[in-house]
Amino acid sequence: MTIEIPKGQRNKYQIDHESGRIYLDRYLYTSMVYPTDYGFIDDTLGEDGDPLDAMVLLPEPVYPGVLVKSRPVGMFRMTDEAGGDDKVLCVPAGDVRWDHIKDIDDVPGSNWMRSNTSFRSTRRWSRASS
């Protein structure tokens, strides 16, 4: 997946898929920060016409534009004003510290809560079935 927004940021960056350039879309004027590194899964297409949104649980944030080899463990089925806006929850691929995570139920409670509560103020979500 490609990272657009590092964990802990209030800046919302986006990658222009035509030029490949990263731009500042807006600043979040709330106390919310991105709880995980956030971006998209390359070569996919979501209901909104953009690549599927994804979050990856990393111990430290990485820079926008960085490609992180990751594997999905679950999905947040979400909607916004435009319709379906699902988020895929991932862990780093090939990192033995995450090998035991096979499903969203395996994600430690603190990471699970931080990952989903940050979107409650702006999105409606429901858990995807296995």
mmCIF file of N, CA and C in Angstrom:
data_model
loop_
_atom_site.group_PDB
_atom_site.id
_atom_site.type_symbol
_atom_site.label_atom_id
_atom_site.label_comp_id
_atom_site.label_asym_id
_atom_site.label_seq_id
_atom_site.Cartn_x
_atom_site.Cartn_y
_atom_site.Cartn_z
ATOM 1 N N MET A 1 0.834 -1.178 0.000
ATOM 2 C CA MET A 1 0.000 0.000 0.000
ATOM 3 C C MET A 1 0.876 1.238 0.000
ATOM 4 N N THR A 2 0.337 2.330 -0.485
ATOM 5 C CA THR A 2 1.054 3.600 -0.518
ATOM 6 C C THR A 2 0.521 4.498 0.587
ATOM 7 N N ILE A 3 1.424 5.035 1.386
ATOM 8 C CA ILE A 3 1.041 5.913 2.492
ATOM 9 C C ILE A 3 0.788 7.320 1.972
ATOM 10 N N GLU A 4 -0.342 7.890 2.386
ATOM 11 C CA GLU A 4 -0.627 9.293 2.100
ATOM 12 C C GLU A 4 -0.463 10.134 3.359
ATOM 13 N N ILE A 5 -0.909 9.593 4.506
ATOM 14 C CA ILE A 5 -0.925 10.362 5.747
ATOM 15 C C ILE A 5 -0.251 9.548 6.850
ATOM 16 N N PRO A 6 0.825 10.079 7.442
ATOM 17 C CA PRO A 6 1.480 9.370 8.542
ATOM 18 C C PRO A 6 0.630 9.369 9.817
ATOM 19 N N LYS A 7 0.832 8.349 10.626
ATOM 20 C CA LYS A 7 0.181 8.249 11.928
ATOM 21 C C LYS A 7 0.485 9.504 12.749
ATOM 22 N N GLY A 8 -0.536 9.998 13.458
ATOM 23 C CA GLY A 8 -0.347 11.141 14.346
ATOM 24 C C GLY A 8 -0.537 12.500 13.698
ATOM 25 N N GLN A 9 -0.844 12.539 12.419
ATOM 26 C CA GLN A 9 -0.975 13.805 11.685
ATOM 27 C C GLN A 9 -2.376 14.390 11.771
ATOM 28 N N ARG A 10 -2.441 15.713 11.670
ATOM 29 C CA ARG A 10 -3.701 16.422 11.447
ATOM 30 C C ARG A 10 -3.744 16.960 10.022
ATOM 31 N N ASN A 11 -2.600 16.938 9.358
ATOM 32 C CA ASN A 11 -2.568 17.324 7.947
ATOM 33 C C ASN A 11 -3.124 16.174 7.123
ATOM 34 N N LYS A 12 -4.046 16.487 6.213
ATOM 35 C CA LYS A 12 -4.589 15.464 5.314
ATOM 36 C C LYS A 12 -3.933 15.653 3.952
ATOM 37 N N TYR A 13 -3.017 14.750 3.629
ATOM 38 C CA TYR A 13 -2.326 14.773 2.350
ATOM 39 C C TYR A 13 -3.055 13.866 1.371
ATOM 40 N N GLN A 14 -2.903 14.165 0.087
ATOM 41 C CA GLN A 14 -3.411 13.274 -0.954
ATOM 42 C C GLN A 14 -2.374 13.178 -2.054
ATOM 43 N N ILE A 15 -2.361 12.026 -2.713
ATOM 44 C CA ILE A 15 -1.481 11.830 -3.857
ATOM 45 C C ILE A 15 -2.311 12.010 -5.111
ATOM 46 N N ASP A 16 -1.860 12.877 -5.990
ATOM 47 C CA ASP A 16 -2.502 13.053 -7.293
ATOM 48 C C ASP A 16 -2.102 11.846 -8.130
ATOM 49 N N HIS A 17 -3.074 11.020 -8.496
ATOM 50 C CA HIS A 17 -2.766 9.764 -9.187
ATOM 51 C C HIS A 17 -2.264 9.979 -10.610
ATOM 52 N N GLU A 18 -2.508 11.131 -11.188
ATOM 53 C CA GLU A 18 -1.992 11.407 -12.537
ATOM 54 C C GLU A 18 -0.541 11.858 -12.496
ATOM 55 N N SER A 19 -0.218 12.798 -11.608
ATOM 56 C CA SER A 19 1.142 13.348 -11.574
ATOM 57 C C SER A 19 2.047 12.624 -10.583
ATOM 58 N N GLY A 20 1.441 11.946 -9.585
ATOM 59 C CA GLY A 20 2.232 11.298 -8.550
ATOM 60 C C GLY A 20 2.676 12.252 -7.450
ATOM 61 N N ARG A 21 2.304 13.525 -7.555
ATOM 62 C CA ARG A 21 2.708 14.517 -6.556
ATOM 63 C C ARG A 21 1.801 14.457 -5.333
ATOM 64 N N ILE A 22 2.377 14.798 -4.191
ATOM 65 C CA ILE A 22 1.656 14.815 -2.926
ATOM 66 C C ILE A 22 1.300 16.260 -2.607
ATOM 67 N N TYR A 23 0.045 16.488 -2.245
ATOM 68 C CA TYR A 23 -0.345 17.847 -1.879
ATOM 69 C C TYR A 23 -1.117 17.835 -0.562
ATOM 70 N N LEU A 24 -1.106 18.988 0.113
ATOM 71 C CA LEU A 24 -1.851 19.154 1.345
ATOM 72 C C LEU A 24 -3.291 19.460 0.976
ATOM 73 N N ASP A 25 -4.194 18.553 1.308
ATOM 74 C CA ASP A 25 -5.610 18.719 0.987
ATOM 75 C C ASP A 25 -6.283 19.652 1.988
ATOM 76 N N ARG A 26 -6.022 19.412 3.272
ATOM 77 C CA ARG A 26 -6.577 20.281 4.312
ATOM 78 C C ARG A 26 -5.956 19.922 5.652
ATOM 79 N N TYR A 27 -6.210 20.784 6.629
ATOM 80 C CA TYR A 27 -5.789 20.569 8.000
ATOM 81 C C TYR A 27 -7.035 20.244 8.809
ATOM 82 N N LEU A 28 -6.976 19.212 9.632
ATOM 83 C CA LEU A 28 -8.121 18.831 10.456
ATOM 84 C C LEU A 28 -8.170 19.730 11.688
ATOM 85 N N TYR A 29 -9.226 20.489 11.825
ATOM 86 C CA TYR A 29 -9.354 21.435 12.930
ATOM 87 C C TYR A 29 -10.078 20.828 14.125
ATOM 88 N N THR A 30 -9.806 19.582 14.397
ATOM 89 C CA THR A 30 -10.372 18.903 15.564
ATOM 90 C C THR A 30 -9.220 18.299 16.344
ATOM 91 N N SER A 31 -9.537 17.687 17.469
ATOM 92 C CA SER A 31 -8.482 17.039 18.249
ATOM 93 C C SER A 31 -8.082 15.694 17.650
ATOM 94 N N MET A 32 -8.824 15.227 16.640
ATOM 95 C CA MET A 32 -8.527 13.941 16.018
ATOM 96 C C MET A 32 -7.216 13.983 15.242
ATOM 97 N N VAL A 33 -6.437 12.935 15.386
ATOM 98 C CA VAL A 33 -5.266 12.721 14.534
ATOM 99 C C VAL A 33 -5.436 11.352 13.887
ATOM 100 N N TYR A 34 -4.707 11.105 12.823
ATOM 101 C CA TYR A 34 -4.769 9.793 12.182
ATOM 102 C C TYR A 34 -4.110 8.771 13.105
ATOM 103 N N PRO A 35 -4.852 7.724 13.514
ATOM 104 C CA PRO A 35 -4.342 6.764 14.490
ATOM 105 C C PRO A 35 -3.377 5.740 13.902
ATOM 106 N N THR A 36 -3.347 5.634 12.586
ATOM 107 C CA THR A 36 -2.460 4.696 11.897
ATOM 108 C C THR A 36 -1.924 5.399 10.659
ATOM 109 N N ASP A 37 -0.919 4.830 10.048
ATOM 110 C CA ASP A 37 -0.530 5.314 8.725
ATOM 111 C C ASP A 37 -1.677 4.969 7.786
ATOM 112 N N TYR A 38 -2.022 5.913 6.916
ATOM 113 C CA TYR A 38 -3.243 5.830 6.122
ATOM 114 C C TYR A 38 -2.904 6.075 4.663
ATOM 115 N N GLY A 39 -3.519 5.315 3.781
ATOM 116 C CA GLY A 39 -3.257 5.511 2.360
ATOM 117 C C GLY A 39 -4.196 4.688 1.512
ATOM 118 N N PHE A 40 -3.644 4.042 0.501
ATOM 119 C CA PHE A 40 -4.481 3.280 -0.423
ATOM 120 C C PHE A 40 -3.733 2.059 -0.924
ATOM 121 N N ILE A 41 -4.509 1.084 -1.403
ATOM 122 C CA ILE A 41 -3.934 -0.132 -1.972
ATOM 123 C C ILE A 41 -3.836 0.068 -3.476
ATOM 124 N N ASP A 42 -2.621 0.007 -3.973
ATOM 125 C CA ASP A 42 -2.372 0.221 -5.398
ATOM 126 C C ASP A 42 -3.128 -0.799 -6.246
ATOM 127 N N ASP A 43 -3.509 -0.372 -7.444
ATOM 128 C CA ASP A 43 -4.156 -1.243 -8.434
ATOM 129 C C ASP A 43 -5.479 -1.835 -7.952
ATOM 130 N N THR A 44 -6.213 -1.079 -7.131
ATOM 131 C CA THR A 44 -7.557 -1.473 -6.711
ATOM 132 C C THR A 44 -8.511 -0.333 -7.045
ATOM 133 N N LEU A 45 -9.797 -0.600 -6.914
ATOM 134 C CA LEU A 45 -10.792 0.439 -7.165
ATOM 135 C C LEU A 45 -11.944 0.269 -6.184
ATOM 136 N N GLY A 46 -12.175 1.307 -5.383
ATOM 137 C CA GLY A 46 -13.274 1.295 -4.425
ATOM 138 C C GLY A 46 -14.554 1.811 -5.053
ATOM 139 N N GLU A 47 -15.637 1.772 -4.279
ATOM 140 C CA GLU A 47 -16.937 2.245 -4.757
ATOM 141 C C GLU A 47 -16.917 3.718 -5.131
ATOM 142 N N ASP A 48 -16.014 4.486 -4.518
ATOM 143 C CA ASP A 48 -15.951 5.927 -4.793
ATOM 144 C C ASP A 48 -15.141 6.260 -6.043
ATOM 145 N N GLY A 49 -14.631 5.233 -6.731
ATOM 146 C CA GLY A 49 -13.859 5.463 -7.948
ATOM 147 C C GLY A 49 -12.378 5.663 -7.716
ATOM 148 N N ASP A 50 -11.951 5.699 -6.461
ATOM 149 C CA ASP A 50 -10.538 5.831 -6.102
ATOM 150 C C ASP A 50 -10.011 4.473 -5.651
ATOM 151 N N PRO A 51 -8.677 4.323 -5.575
ATOM 152 C CA PRO A 51 -8.131 3.086 -5.009
ATOM 153 C C PRO A 51 -8.681 2.868 -3.593
ATOM 154 N N LEU A 52 -8.779 1.606 -3.169
ATOM 155 C CA LEU A 52 -9.283 1.283 -1.836
ATOM 156 C C LEU A 52 -8.439 1.946 -0.756
ATOM 157 N N ASP A 53 -9.107 2.595 0.193
ATOM 158 C CA ASP A 53 -8.428 3.198 1.335
ATOM 159 C C ASP A 53 -7.924 2.094 2.251
ATOM 160 N N ALA A 54 -6.776 2.343 2.885
ATOM 161 C CA ALA A 54 -6.209 1.344 3.784
ATOM 162 C C ALA A 54 -5.472 2.017 4.926
ATOM 163 N N MET A 55 -5.410 1.295 6.036
ATOM 164 C CA MET A 55 -4.659 1.710 7.211
ATOM 165 C C MET A 55 -3.703 0.577 7.541
ATOM 166 N N VAL A 56 -2.490 0.928 7.949
ATOM 167 C CA VAL A 56 -1.536 -0.111 8.320
ATOM 168 C C VAL A 56 -0.995 0.194 9.713
ATOM 169 N N LEU A 57 -0.943 -0.838 10.554
ATOM 170 C CA LEU A 57 -0.467 -0.705 11.923
ATOM 171 C C LEU A 57 1.050 -0.848 11.935
ATOM 172 N N LEU A 58 1.734 0.261 12.122
ATOM 173 C CA LEU A 58 3.195 0.279 12.171
ATOM 174 C C LEU A 58 3.639 0.860 13.510
ATOM 175 N N PRO A 59 4.810 0.459 14.017
ATOM 176 C CA PRO A 59 5.266 1.004 15.296
ATOM 177 C C PRO A 59 5.655 2.485 15.218
ATOM 178 N N GLU A 60 6.081 2.953 14.072
ATOM 179 C CA GLU A 60 6.470 4.352 13.870
ATOM 180 C C GLU A 60 5.874 4.844 12.561
ATOM 181 N N PRO A 61 5.517 6.139 12.479
ATOM 182 C CA PRO A 61 4.971 6.661 11.223
ATOM 183 C C PRO A 61 6.017 6.691 10.116
ATOM 184 N N VAL A 62 5.551 6.596 8.876
ATOM 185 C CA VAL A 62 6.432 6.726 7.715
ATOM 186 C C VAL A 62 5.986 7.931 6.901
ATOM 187 N N TYR A 63 6.771 8.313 5.923
ATOM 188 C CA TYR A 63 6.509 9.513 5.130
ATOM 189 C C TYR A 63 5.458 9.273 4.051
ATOM 190 N N PRO A 64 4.739 10.330 3.661
ATOM 191 C CA PRO A 64 3.827 10.212 2.526
ATOM 192 C C PRO A 64 4.582 9.764 1.273
ATOM 193 N N GLY A 65 3.945 8.888 0.506
ATOM 194 C CA GLY A 65 4.546 8.388 -0.724
ATOM 195 C C GLY A 65 5.307 7.091 -0.561
ATOM 196 N N VAL A 66 5.535 6.665 0.688
ATOM 197 C CA VAL A 66 6.277 5.431 0.944
ATOM 198 C C VAL A 66 5.381 4.224 0.660
ATOM 199 N N LEU A 67 5.933 3.228 -0.020
ATOM 200 C CA LEU A 67 5.239 1.974 -0.278
ATOM 201 C C LEU A 67 5.530 1.021 0.882
ATOM 202 N N VAL A 68 4.483 0.517 1.516
ATOM 203 C CA VAL A 68 4.622 -0.413 2.637
ATOM 204 C C VAL A 68 4.037 -1.755 2.214
ATOM 205 N N LYS A 69 4.859 -2.786 2.202
ATOM 206 C CA LYS A 69 4.351 -4.126 1.909
ATOM 207 C C LYS A 69 3.503 -4.554 3.097
ATOM 208 N N SER A 70 2.241 -4.813 2.829
ATOM 209 C CA SER A 70 1.324 -5.108 3.924
ATOM 210 C C SER A 70 0.344 -6.195 3.511
ATOM 211 N N ARG A 71 -0.329 -6.732 4.517
ATOM 212 C CA ARG A 71 -1.358 -7.727 4.239
ATOM 213 C C ARG A 71 -2.625 -7.347 5.001
ATOM 214 N N PRO A 72 -3.771 -7.500 4.352
ATOM 215 C CA PRO A 72 -5.033 -7.130 4.994
ATOM 216 C C PRO A 72 -5.438 -8.136 6.064
ATOM 217 N N VAL A 73 -6.032 -7.620 7.145
ATOM 218 C CA VAL A 73 -6.557 -8.487 8.204
ATOM 219 C C VAL A 73 -8.031 -8.212 8.482
ATOM 220 N N GLY A 74 -8.577 -7.167 7.902
ATOM 221 C CA GLY A 74 -9.986 -6.853 8.115
ATOM 222 C C GLY A 74 -10.386 -5.623 7.333
ATOM 223 N N MET A 75 -11.662 -5.287 7.448
ATOM 224 C CA MET A 75 -12.169 -4.127 6.721
ATOM 225 C C MET A 75 -13.230 -3.425 7.548
ATOM 226 N N PHE A 76 -13.195 -2.110 7.524
ATOM 227 C CA PHE A 76 -14.272 -1.302 8.075
ATOM 228 C C PHE A 76 -15.212 -0.990 6.922
ATOM 229 N N ARG A 77 -16.452 -1.463 6.998
ATOM 230 C CA ARG A 77 -17.461 -1.155 5.986
ATOM 231 C C ARG A 77 -18.035 0.197 6.369
ATOM 232 N N MET A 78 -17.724 1.217 5.597
ATOM 233 C CA MET A 78 -18.096 2.579 5.957
ATOM 234 C C MET A 78 -18.819 3.262 4.813
ATOM 235 N N THR A 79 -19.576 4.288 5.165
ATOM 236 C CA THR A 79 -20.219 5.120 4.160
ATOM 237 C C THR A 79 -19.977 6.576 4.516
ATOM 238 N N ASP A 80 -19.958 7.404 3.506
ATOM 239 C CA ASP A 80 -19.937 8.848 3.707
ATOM 240 C C ASP A 80 -21.018 9.446 2.822
ATOM 241 N N GLU A 81 -21.009 10.755 2.668
ATOM 242 C CA GLU A 81 -22.066 11.413 1.897
ATOM 243 C C GLU A 81 -22.130 10.942 0.447
ATOM 244 N N ALA A 82 -21.046 10.400 -0.088
ATOM 245 C CA ALA A 82 -21.006 9.951 -1.483
ATOM 246 C C ALA A 82 -21.310 8.456 -1.636
ATOM 247 N N GLY A 83 -21.460 7.734 -0.515
ATOM 248 C CA GLY A 83 -21.736 6.303 -0.588
ATOM 249 C C GLY A 83 -20.667 5.478 0.100
ATOM 250 N N GLY A 84 -20.375 4.275 -0.448
ATOM 251 C CA GLY A 84 -19.413 3.357 0.148
ATOM 252 C C GLY A 84 -18.015 3.944 0.220
ATOM 253 N N ASP A 85 -17.371 3.798 1.382
ATOM 254 C CA ASP A 85 -16.025 4.333 1.597
ATOM 255 C C ASP A 85 -15.266 3.401 2.541
ATOM 256 N N ASP A 86 -15.153 2.122 2.149
ATOM 257 C CA ASP A 86 -14.539 1.104 2.993
ATOM 258 C C ASP A 86 -13.069 1.382 3.255
ATOM 259 N N LYS A 87 -12.598 0.922 4.429
ATOM 260 C CA LYS A 87 -11.200 1.049 4.836
ATOM 261 C C LYS A 87 -10.666 -0.343 5.158
ATOM 262 N N VAL A 88 -9.570 -0.722 4.531
ATOM 263 C CA VAL A 88 -8.947 -2.019 4.766
ATOM 264 C C VAL A 88 -7.906 -1.851 5.867
ATOM 265 N N LEU A 89 -7.973 -2.681 6.904
ATOM 266 C CA LEU A 89 -6.994 -2.646 7.988
ATOM 267 C C LEU A 89 -5.905 -3.664 7.676
ATOM 268 N N CYS A 90 -4.649 -3.215 7.684
ATOM 269 C CA CYS A 90 -3.510 -4.060 7.304
ATOM 270 C C CYS A 90 -2.462 -4.089 8.408
ATOM 271 N N VAL A 91 -1.601 -5.084 8.325
ATOM 272 C CA VAL A 91 -0.393 -5.165 9.144
ATOM 273 C C VAL A 91 0.787 -5.320 8.188
ATOM 274 N N PRO A 92 1.994 -4.989 8.654
ATOM 275 C CA PRO A 92 3.159 -5.121 7.778
ATOM 276 C C PRO A 92 3.383 -6.580 7.370
ATOM 277 N N ALA A 93 3.573 -6.815 6.086
ATOM 278 C CA ALA A 93 3.865 -8.160 5.588
ATOM 279 C C ALA A 93 5.324 -8.486 5.884
ATOM 280 N N GLY A 94 5.579 -9.707 6.275
ATOM 281 C CA GLY A 94 6.953 -10.137 6.501
ATOM 282 C C GLY A 94 7.543 -9.693 7.828
ATOM 283 N N ASP A 95 6.769 -9.046 8.688
ATOM 284 C CA ASP A 95 7.244 -8.619 10.004
ATOM 285 C C ASP A 95 6.766 -9.656 11.019
ATOM 286 N N VAL A 96 7.705 -10.414 11.585
ATOM 287 C CA VAL A 96 7.347 -11.528 12.470
ATOM 288 C C VAL A 96 6.556 -11.073 13.693
ATOM 289 N N ARG A 97 6.683 -9.803 14.073
ATOM 290 C CA ARG A 97 5.929 -9.304 15.225
ATOM 291 C C ARG A 97 4.426 -9.294 14.956
ATOM 292 N N TRP A 98 4.028 -9.370 13.685
ATOM 293 C CA TRP A 98 2.616 -9.332 13.312
ATOM 294 C C TRP A 98 2.138 -10.659 12.728
ATOM 295 N N ASP A 99 2.987 -11.688 12.712
ATOM 296 C CA ASP A 99 2.614 -12.979 12.121
ATOM 297 C C ASP A 99 1.387 -13.609 12.777
ATOM 298 N N HIS A 100 1.187 -13.361 14.067
ATOM 299 C CA HIS A 100 0.054 -13.967 14.774
ATOM 300 C C HIS A 100 -1.276 -13.285 14.450
ATOM 301 N N ILE A 101 -1.237 -12.136 13.793
ATOM 302 C CA ILE A 101 -2.464 -11.421 13.427
ATOM 303 C C ILE A 101 -2.967 -11.989 12.101
ATOM 304 N N LYS A 102 -4.048 -12.756 12.170
ATOM 305 C CA LYS A 102 -4.635 -13.371 10.971
ATOM 306 C C LYS A 102 -5.980 -12.751 10.618
ATOM 307 N N ASP A 103 -6.620 -12.122 11.599
ATOM 308 C CA ASP A 103 -7.970 -11.600 11.446
ATOM 309 C C ASP A 103 -8.090 -10.342 12.302
ATOM 310 N N ILE A 104 -9.088 -9.548 12.029
ATOM 311 C CA ILE A 104 -9.277 -8.305 12.773
ATOM 312 C C ILE A 104 -9.468 -8.568 14.271
ATOM 313 N N ASP A 105 -10.005 -9.739 14.636
ATOM 314 C CA ASP A 105 -10.173 -10.083 16.047
ATOM 315 C C ASP A 105 -8.839 -10.278 16.756
ATOM 316 N N ASP A 106 -7.772 -10.527 16.014
ATOM 317 C CA ASP A 106 -6.447 -10.726 16.595
ATOM 318 C C ASP A 106 -5.719 -9.415 16.878
ATOM 319 N N VAL A 107 -6.231 -8.297 16.367
ATOM 320 C CA VAL A 107 -5.580 -6.998 16.572
ATOM 321 C C VAL A 107 -5.745 -6.606 18.034
ATOM 322 N N PRO A 108 -4.642 -6.252 18.712
ATOM 323 C CA PRO A 108 -4.744 -5.867 20.125
ATOM 324 C C PRO A 108 -5.792 -4.773 20.339
ATOM 325 N N GLY A 109 -6.512 -4.857 21.451
ATOM 326 C CA GLY A 109 -7.621 -3.956 21.743
ATOM 327 C C GLY A 109 -7.304 -2.479 21.602
ATOM 328 N N SER A 110 -6.163 -2.043 22.063
ATOM 329 C CA SER A 110 -5.860 -0.610 21.987
ATOM 330 C C SER A 110 -5.710 -0.154 20.542
ATOM 331 N N ASN A 111 -5.086 -0.950 19.720
ATOM 332 C CA ASN A 111 -4.957 -0.582 18.309
ATOM 333 C C ASN A 111 -6.315 -0.613 17.619
ATOM 334 N N TRP A 112 -7.134 -1.598 17.941
ATOM 335 C CA TRP A 112 -8.469 -1.703 17.349
ATOM 336 C C TRP A 112 -9.281 -0.451 17.671
ATOM 337 N N MET A 113 -9.292 -0.054 18.946
ATOM 338 C CA MET A 113 -10.089 1.107 19.345
ATOM 339 C C MET A 113 -9.571 2.389 18.707
ATOM 340 N N ARG A 114 -8.279 2.594 18.721
ATOM 341 C CA ARG A 114 -7.728 3.815 18.125
ATOM 342 C C ARG A 114 -7.991 3.842 16.632
ATOM 343 N N SER A 115 -7.997 2.687 16.006
ATOM 344 C CA SER A 115 -8.206 2.642 14.562
ATOM 345 C C SER A 115 -9.632 2.978 14.169
ATOM 346 N N ASN A 116 -10.611 2.611 14.985
ATOM 347 C CA ASN A 116 -11.983 2.853 14.541
ATOM 348 C C ASN A 116 -12.635 4.080 15.149
ATOM 349 N N THR A 117 -12.267 4.504 16.348
ATOM 350 C CA THR A 117 -12.962 5.630 16.962
ATOM 351 C C THR A 117 -12.650 6.947 16.284
ATOM 352 N N SER A 118 -11.539 7.080 15.637
ATOM 353 C CA SER A 118 -11.195 8.349 14.997
ATOM 354 C C SER A 118 -12.109 8.661 13.827
ATOM 355 N N PHE A 119 -12.764 7.658 13.265
ATOM 356 C CA PHE A 119 -13.633 7.893 12.118
ATOM 357 C C PHE A 119 -15.098 8.072 12.518
ATOM 358 N N ARG A 120 -15.421 7.842 13.775
ATOM 359 C CA ARG A 120 -16.824 7.915 14.190
ATOM 360 C C ARG A 120 -17.422 9.298 13.996
ATOM 361 N N SER A 121 -16.616 10.342 14.135
ATOM 362 C CA SER A 121 -17.168 11.694 14.042
ATOM 363 C C SER A 121 -17.520 12.078 12.611
ATOM 364 N N THR A 122 -16.923 11.427 11.612
ATOM 365 C CA THR A 122 -17.158 11.832 10.231
ATOM 366 C C THR A 122 -17.740 10.741 9.355
ATOM 367 N N ARG A 123 -17.772 9.510 9.816
ATOM 368 C CA ARG A 123 -18.215 8.400 8.984
ATOM 369 C C ARG A 123 -19.104 7.460 9.794
ATOM 370 N N ARG A 124 -19.924 6.720 9.091
ATOM 371 C CA ARG A 124 -20.689 5.649 9.711
ATOM 372 C C ARG A 124 -20.003 4.343 9.343
ATOM 373 N N TRP A 125 -19.756 3.471 10.318
ATOM 374 C CA TRP A 125 -19.050 2.232 10.013
ATOM 375 C C TRP A 125 -19.783 1.043 10.609
ATOM 376 N N SER A 126 -19.537 -0.093 9.991
ATOM 377 C CA SER A 126 -19.985 -1.360 10.538
ATOM 378 C C SER A 126 -18.908 -2.378 10.238
ATOM 379 N N ARG A 127 -18.830 -3.382 11.061
ATOM 380 C CA ARG A 127 -17.784 -4.371 10.905
ATOM 381 C C ARG A 127 -18.101 -5.310 9.754
ATOM 382 N N ALA A 128 -17.113 -5.595 8.922
ATOM 383 C CA ALA A 128 -17.295 -6.527 7.806
ATOM 384 C C ALA A 128 -17.342 -7.941 8.349
ATOM 385 N N SER A 129 -18.147 -8.774 7.748
ATOM 386 C CA SER A 129 -18.189 -10.172 8.164
ATOM 387 C C SER A 129 -17.004 -10.909 7.571
ATOM 388 N N SER A 130 -16.579 -11.961 8.260
ATOM 389 C CA SER A 130 -15.410 -12.732 7.815
ATOM 390 C C SER A 130 -15.730 -13.547 6.594
#
